[in-house]
XYZ file of C-alpha atoms in Angstrom:
191
model
C -4.705 -53.292 125.794
C -5.342 -49.907 127.390
C -2.171 -49.628 129.559
C -4.284 -48.121 132.353
C -3.552 -49.953 135.597
C -6.254 -49.957 138.249
C -5.401 -50.592 141.916
C -6.770 -49.946 145.413
C -5.584 -47.974 148.411
C -7.130 -48.100 151.884
C -10.184 -45.881 152.506
C -8.570 -44.637 155.739
C -5.636 -43.246 153.737
C -8.086 -41.438 151.472
C -9.764 -39.823 154.470
C -6.392 -38.774 155.900
C -5.381 -37.160 152.601
C -8.651 -35.212 152.400
C -7.992 -34.035 155.970
C -4.465 -33.040 154.880
C -5.908 -30.887 152.085
C -8.280 -29.211 154.552
C -5.437 -28.625 157.037
C -3.317 -27.178 154.231
C -6.157 -24.845 153.281
C -6.317 -23.564 156.874
C -2.587 -22.808 156.674
C -2.961 -20.940 153.376
C -1.133 -23.596 151.341
C -3.962 -24.308 148.874
C -3.952 -22.342 145.608
C -6.218 -22.161 142.568
C -5.412 -24.882 140.059
C -3.124 -23.887 137.215
C -2.485 -25.382 133.818
C 0.441 -25.149 131.458
C -0.035 -23.391 128.130
C 2.299 -22.193 125.408
C 2.073 -18.788 127.071
C 3.065 -20.174 130.474
C 1.292 -21.448 133.578
C -2.113 -19.819 134.052
C -5.342 -20.036 136.039
C -8.249 -20.623 133.648
C -11.339 -21.749 135.559
C -13.200 -22.576 132.332
C -10.620 -25.289 131.629
C -9.496 -26.303 135.121
C -11.449 -25.272 138.195
C -9.675 -26.731 141.224
C -8.039 -25.965 144.560
C -4.575 -27.529 144.705
C -2.274 -28.450 147.559
C 1.262 -29.017 146.288
C 2.702 -31.556 148.707
C 6.152 -29.990 148.517
C 4.677 -27.065 150.512
C 3.388 -29.228 153.373
C 5.473 -29.248 156.586
C 6.848 -32.712 157.425
C 4.992 -32.960 160.739
C 1.661 -32.217 159.049
C 2.393 -34.745 156.281
C 3.266 -37.440 158.816
C 0.228 -36.657 160.966
C -1.987 -37.197 157.912
C -0.224 -40.437 156.902
C 1.409 -39.199 153.700
C 4.392 -41.586 154.108
C 1.911 -44.489 154.313
C 0.303 -43.321 151.093
C 3.691 -43.307 149.354
C 4.237 -46.908 150.507
C 0.827 -47.882 149.099
C 1.632 -46.059 145.857
C 4.926 -47.959 145.567
C 3.052 -51.255 145.942
C 0.701 -50.207 143.116
C 3.622 -49.169 140.897
C 5.285 -52.524 141.591
C 2.103 -54.266 140.386
C 2.072 -52.114 137.239
C 5.691 -53.070 136.559
C 4.755 -56.748 137.000
C 2.068 -56.276 134.365
C 4.449 -54.443 131.996
C 7.916 -55.881 132.796
C 9.636 -53.937 129.998
C 9.626 -51.051 132.492
C 12.450 -52.832 134.340
C 14.671 -52.223 131.311
C 14.023 -48.482 131.306
C 16.070 -45.914 133.184
C 15.698 -45.373 136.915
C 12.669 -43.349 137.991
C 11.289 -41.646 141.081
C 8.724 -39.044 142.131
C 10.522 -36.036 140.706
C 7.789 -33.400 140.895
C 5.553 -32.404 143.759
C 2.387 -34.506 143.897
C -0.832 -32.535 144.304
C -4.026 -33.078 146.260
C -6.795 -31.423 144.269
C -10.277 -30.436 145.364
C -12.952 -29.853 142.767
C -16.072 -28.190 144.128
C -19.477 -29.299 142.851
C -19.518 -28.436 139.128
C -15.744 -27.952 139.032
C -13.288 -30.074 137.115
C -10.430 -30.320 134.666
C -12.554 -30.020 131.534
C -9.730 -29.554 129.037
C -8.591 -32.757 127.294
C -4.879 -32.998 128.040
C -1.941 -35.324 128.421
C 0.915 -35.171 130.909
C 4.037 -35.109 128.699
C 3.693 -32.077 126.463
C 7.084 -30.404 126.097
C 10.764 -30.611 126.909
C 9.902 -29.337 130.394
C 7.666 -32.354 131.092
C 9.619 -34.877 128.998
C 11.047 -36.719 132.033
C 7.571 -37.933 133.030
C 7.467 -41.706 132.625
C 4.117 -42.574 134.212
C 1.137 -40.730 135.675
C -0.725 -41.817 138.792
C -3.946 -40.598 140.343
C -6.149 -41.780 143.187
C -9.748 -40.821 143.899
C -10.109 -39.922 147.564
C -13.909 -39.963 147.702
C -16.896 -41.379 145.842
C -18.464 -38.919 143.415
C -21.652 -39.831 141.585
C -21.227 -38.955 137.925
C -17.623 -37.813 138.399
C -14.453 -39.433 137.158
C -11.939 -39.321 134.336
C -12.536 -39.846 130.620
C -9.716 -41.316 128.516
C -10.502 -39.971 125.057
C -8.808 -42.441 122.692
C -9.517 -45.462 124.882
C -13.193 -44.438 124.940
C -13.163 -45.319 128.615
C -14.525 -43.465 131.632
C -13.228 -44.322 135.090
C -15.729 -43.531 137.829
C -14.524 -41.593 140.868
C -14.530 -44.374 143.452
C -12.855 -43.872 146.823
C -9.521 -45.693 146.927
C -9.255 -46.362 143.164
C -5.698 -45.622 142.036
C -4.874 -45.416 138.326
C -1.477 -45.539 136.604
C -1.005 -44.803 132.893
C 1.508 -43.492 130.313
C 1.881 -39.691 130.109
C 1.683 -39.269 126.334
C -0.967 -38.011 123.916
C -2.179 -41.590 123.491
C -3.726 -41.207 126.941
C -5.378 -37.823 126.497
C -7.928 -37.458 129.273
C -10.167 -34.969 131.047
C -12.228 -34.794 134.187
C -15.882 -35.763 134.183
C -17.630 -32.908 135.943
C -20.190 -33.845 138.572
C -22.895 -31.635 139.981
C -23.545 -34.195 142.724
C -20.713 -33.171 145.026
C -17.097 -32.227 145.426
C -14.254 -34.488 144.283
C -10.833 -34.987 145.879
C -7.907 -36.638 144.099
C -4.196 -37.012 144.678
C -2.074 -37.085 141.543
C 1.507 -36.966 140.356
C 4.139 -38.448 138.101
C 7.039 -40.837 138.073
C 9.981 -39.133 136.395
C 13.144 -40.551 134.895
C 16.056 -39.956 137.274
C 18.823 -39.827 134.680
Protein backbone atom coordinates (compact mmCIF):
# COMPACT_ATOMS: atom_id res chain seq x y z
CA UNK A 1 0.00 0.00 0.00
CA UNK A 2 1.42 3.35 -1.07
CA UNK A 3 -0.84 5.68 1.01
CA UNK A 4 -1.02 8.06 -1.97
CA UNK A 5 -4.65 8.94 -2.65
CA UNK A 6 -5.57 9.98 -6.17
CA UNK A 7 -8.72 12.03 -6.86
CA UNK A 8 -10.18 14.40 -9.46
CA UNK A 9 -11.23 18.03 -9.46
CA UNK A 10 -13.14 19.77 -12.25
CA UNK A 11 -11.09 21.07 -15.21
CA UNK A 12 -12.92 24.42 -14.94
CA UNK A 13 -11.57 24.87 -11.40
CA UNK A 14 -8.07 24.19 -12.69
CA UNK A 15 -8.45 26.88 -15.34
CA UNK A 16 -9.76 29.36 -12.76
CA UNK A 17 -6.79 28.70 -10.46
CA UNK A 18 -4.31 29.24 -13.30
CA UNK A 19 -6.11 32.52 -14.05
CA UNK A 20 -5.83 33.40 -10.34
CA UNK A 21 -2.05 32.87 -10.47
CA UNK A 22 -1.82 35.11 -13.55
CA UNK A 23 -3.98 37.79 -11.89
CA UNK A 24 -1.80 37.58 -8.78
CA UNK A 25 1.30 38.03 -10.92
CA UNK A 26 -0.18 41.21 -12.42
CA UNK A 27 -0.72 42.52 -8.88
CA UNK A 28 2.86 41.72 -7.85
CA UNK A 29 1.85 38.91 -5.48
CA UNK A 30 3.91 36.15 -7.14
CA UNK A 31 7.41 35.54 -5.77
CA UNK A 32 10.28 33.21 -6.65
CA UNK A 33 9.86 29.81 -5.04
CA UNK A 34 11.71 29.28 -1.78
CA UNK A 35 12.76 26.18 0.08
CA UNK A 36 13.57 25.55 3.71
CA UNK A 37 17.12 24.63 4.65
CA UNK A 38 19.01 24.34 7.92
CA UNK A 39 20.27 27.85 7.20
CA UNK A 40 16.75 29.21 6.72
CA UNK A 41 14.38 29.82 3.81
CA UNK A 42 16.24 30.52 0.57
CA UNK A 43 15.79 30.85 -3.19
CA UNK A 44 17.91 28.22 -4.94
CA UNK A 45 16.85 27.87 -8.58
CA UNK A 46 19.04 24.78 -9.06
CA UNK A 47 16.86 22.94 -6.53
CA UNK A 48 13.49 24.67 -6.91
CA UNK A 49 12.75 26.91 -9.87
CA UNK A 50 9.19 28.17 -9.49
CA UNK A 51 6.96 31.24 -9.27
CA UNK A 52 4.71 30.99 -6.21
CA UNK A 53 1.46 32.66 -5.25
CA UNK A 54 0.80 32.28 -1.53
CA UNK A 55 -2.98 32.28 -1.27
CA UNK A 56 -2.89 34.13 2.04
CA UNK A 57 -1.78 37.20 0.03
CA UNK A 58 -4.74 37.11 -2.37
CA UNK A 59 -7.56 39.62 -1.72
CA UNK A 60 -10.89 37.92 -0.93
CA UNK A 61 -12.68 39.40 -3.95
CA UNK A 62 -9.99 38.09 -6.31
CA UNK A 63 -10.08 34.65 -4.66
CA UNK A 64 -13.87 34.47 -4.97
CA UNK A 65 -13.81 35.69 -8.57
CA UNK A 66 -11.44 32.84 -9.43
CA UNK A 67 -13.51 30.22 -7.55
CA UNK A 68 -11.05 29.50 -4.74
CA UNK A 69 -13.88 28.70 -2.27
CA UNK A 70 -15.19 26.10 -4.75
CA UNK A 71 -11.74 24.55 -4.91
CA UNK A 72 -11.65 24.26 -1.12
CA UNK A 73 -15.02 22.46 -1.22
CA UNK A 74 -13.65 20.05 -3.84
CA UNK A 75 -10.52 19.53 -1.75
CA UNK A 76 -12.65 18.72 1.31
CA UNK A 77 -14.53 16.09 -0.70
CA UNK A 78 -11.19 14.51 -1.71
CA UNK A 79 -9.93 14.57 1.89
CA UNK A 80 -13.18 12.92 3.00
CA UNK A 81 -12.55 10.13 0.48
CA UNK A 82 -8.99 9.71 1.78
CA UNK A 83 -10.32 9.43 5.33
CA UNK A 84 -12.80 6.78 4.14
CA UNK A 85 -9.88 4.82 2.73
CA UNK A 86 -7.81 5.24 5.92
CA UNK A 87 -10.41 5.50 8.73
CA UNK A 88 -7.78 5.57 11.49
CA UNK A 89 -7.50 9.28 10.63
CA UNK A 90 -10.82 9.80 12.42
CA UNK A 91 -9.10 8.86 15.68
CA UNK A 92 -6.36 11.46 15.24
CA UNK A 93 -6.53 15.03 16.50
CA UNK A 94 -8.54 17.70 14.71
CA UNK A 95 -6.94 19.16 11.59
CA UNK A 96 -7.41 22.04 9.18
CA UNK A 97 -5.55 24.02 6.53
CA UNK A 98 -3.14 25.76 8.87
CA UNK A 99 -0.62 27.18 6.40
CA UNK A 100 -1.15 29.19 3.26
CA UNK A 101 -1.66 26.98 0.21
CA UNK A 102 0.42 27.93 -2.83
CA UNK A 103 -0.24 28.02 -6.55
CA UNK A 104 3.08 27.32 -8.24
CA UNK A 105 4.12 27.92 -11.83
CA UNK A 106 7.09 26.07 -13.24
CA UNK A 107 8.29 27.42 -16.57
CA UNK A 108 9.48 24.99 -19.24
CA UNK A 109 12.55 23.26 -17.78
CA UNK A 110 11.75 24.45 -14.26
CA UNK A 111 10.82 22.25 -11.34
CA UNK A 112 11.38 21.20 -7.76
CA UNK A 113 14.35 18.94 -8.47
CA UNK A 114 15.43 18.37 -4.87
CA UNK A 115 14.08 15.17 -3.28
CA UNK A 116 12.24 16.34 -0.17
CA UNK A 117 9.49 15.56 2.28
CA UNK A 118 7.03 17.92 3.93
CA UNK A 119 7.55 17.31 7.67
CA UNK A 120 11.20 18.05 8.36
CA UNK A 121 11.50 19.85 11.69
CA UNK A 122 9.65 21.08 14.74
CA UNK A 123 8.46 24.02 12.64
CA UNK A 124 6.66 21.71 10.18
CA UNK A 125 5.74 18.99 12.69
CA UNK A 126 2.02 19.89 12.73
CA UNK A 127 1.64 18.80 9.09
CA UNK A 128 -0.60 15.74 8.99
CA UNK A 129 -1.18 15.31 5.26
CA UNK A 130 0.03 16.90 2.02
CA UNK A 131 -2.20 17.63 -0.96
CA UNK A 132 -1.39 18.75 -4.48
CA UNK A 133 -3.38 19.15 -7.67
CA UNK A 134 -2.07 19.46 -11.21
CA UNK A 135 -3.80 22.36 -12.94
CA UNK A 136 -2.71 21.52 -16.49
CA UNK A 137 -1.48 18.59 -18.56
CA UNK A 138 2.29 18.50 -18.95
CA UNK A 139 3.91 15.91 -21.20
CA UNK A 140 6.81 14.34 -19.33
CA UNK A 141 6.12 16.34 -16.16
CA UNK A 142 4.85 15.11 -12.83
CA UNK A 143 6.01 14.00 -9.40
CA UNK A 144 8.33 11.12 -8.51
CA UNK A 145 7.85 9.37 -5.16
CA UNK A 146 11.31 7.98 -4.47
CA UNK A 147 10.69 5.07 -2.09
CA UNK A 148 7.41 4.06 -3.73
CA UNK A 149 9.23 3.98 -7.08
CA UNK A 150 6.17 5.66 -8.54
CA UNK A 151 5.84 8.62 -10.89
CA UNK A 152 2.55 10.48 -11.10
CA UNK A 153 2.04 12.21 -14.44
CA UNK A 154 0.94 15.84 -14.44
CA UNK A 155 -2.66 15.43 -15.58
CA UNK A 156 -5.10 18.33 -15.35
CA UNK A 157 -7.45 17.84 -12.40
CA UNK A 158 -5.48 15.03 -10.71
CA UNK A 159 -5.35 15.70 -6.97
CA UNK A 160 -3.00 13.70 -4.74
CA UNK A 161 -3.01 13.32 -0.95
CA UNK A 162 -0.18 11.63 0.97
CA UNK A 163 1.62 11.55 4.35
CA UNK A 164 4.21 14.31 4.94
CA UNK A 165 7.07 12.19 6.26
CA UNK A 166 10.37 10.96 4.83
CA UNK A 167 8.63 7.77 3.73
CA UNK A 168 7.07 9.87 0.97
CA UNK A 169 10.17 11.69 -0.23
CA UNK A 170 9.38 13.11 -3.65
CA UNK A 171 10.58 15.54 -6.30
CA UNK A 172 9.26 17.17 -9.42
CA UNK A 173 9.76 15.59 -12.81
CA UNK A 174 11.07 18.40 -14.99
CA UNK A 175 9.49 18.76 -18.41
CA UNK A 176 10.90 20.65 -21.36
CA UNK A 177 7.55 20.34 -23.14
CA UNK A 178 5.81 23.22 -21.40
CA UNK A 179 5.03 25.03 -18.19
CA UNK A 180 3.37 23.31 -15.23
CA UNK A 181 0.88 24.76 -12.74
CA UNK A 182 0.03 23.11 -9.42
CA UNK A 183 -1.78 24.07 -6.25
CA UNK A 184 -0.41 22.54 -3.08
CA UNK A 185 -0.68 22.72 0.68
CA UNK A 186 -1.00 20.82 3.92
CA UNK A 187 -3.51 19.73 6.50
CA UNK A 188 -2.18 20.62 9.93
CA UNK A 189 -3.13 19.37 13.37
CA UNK A 190 -5.24 22.00 15.13
CA UNK A 191 -4.30 21.11 18.70
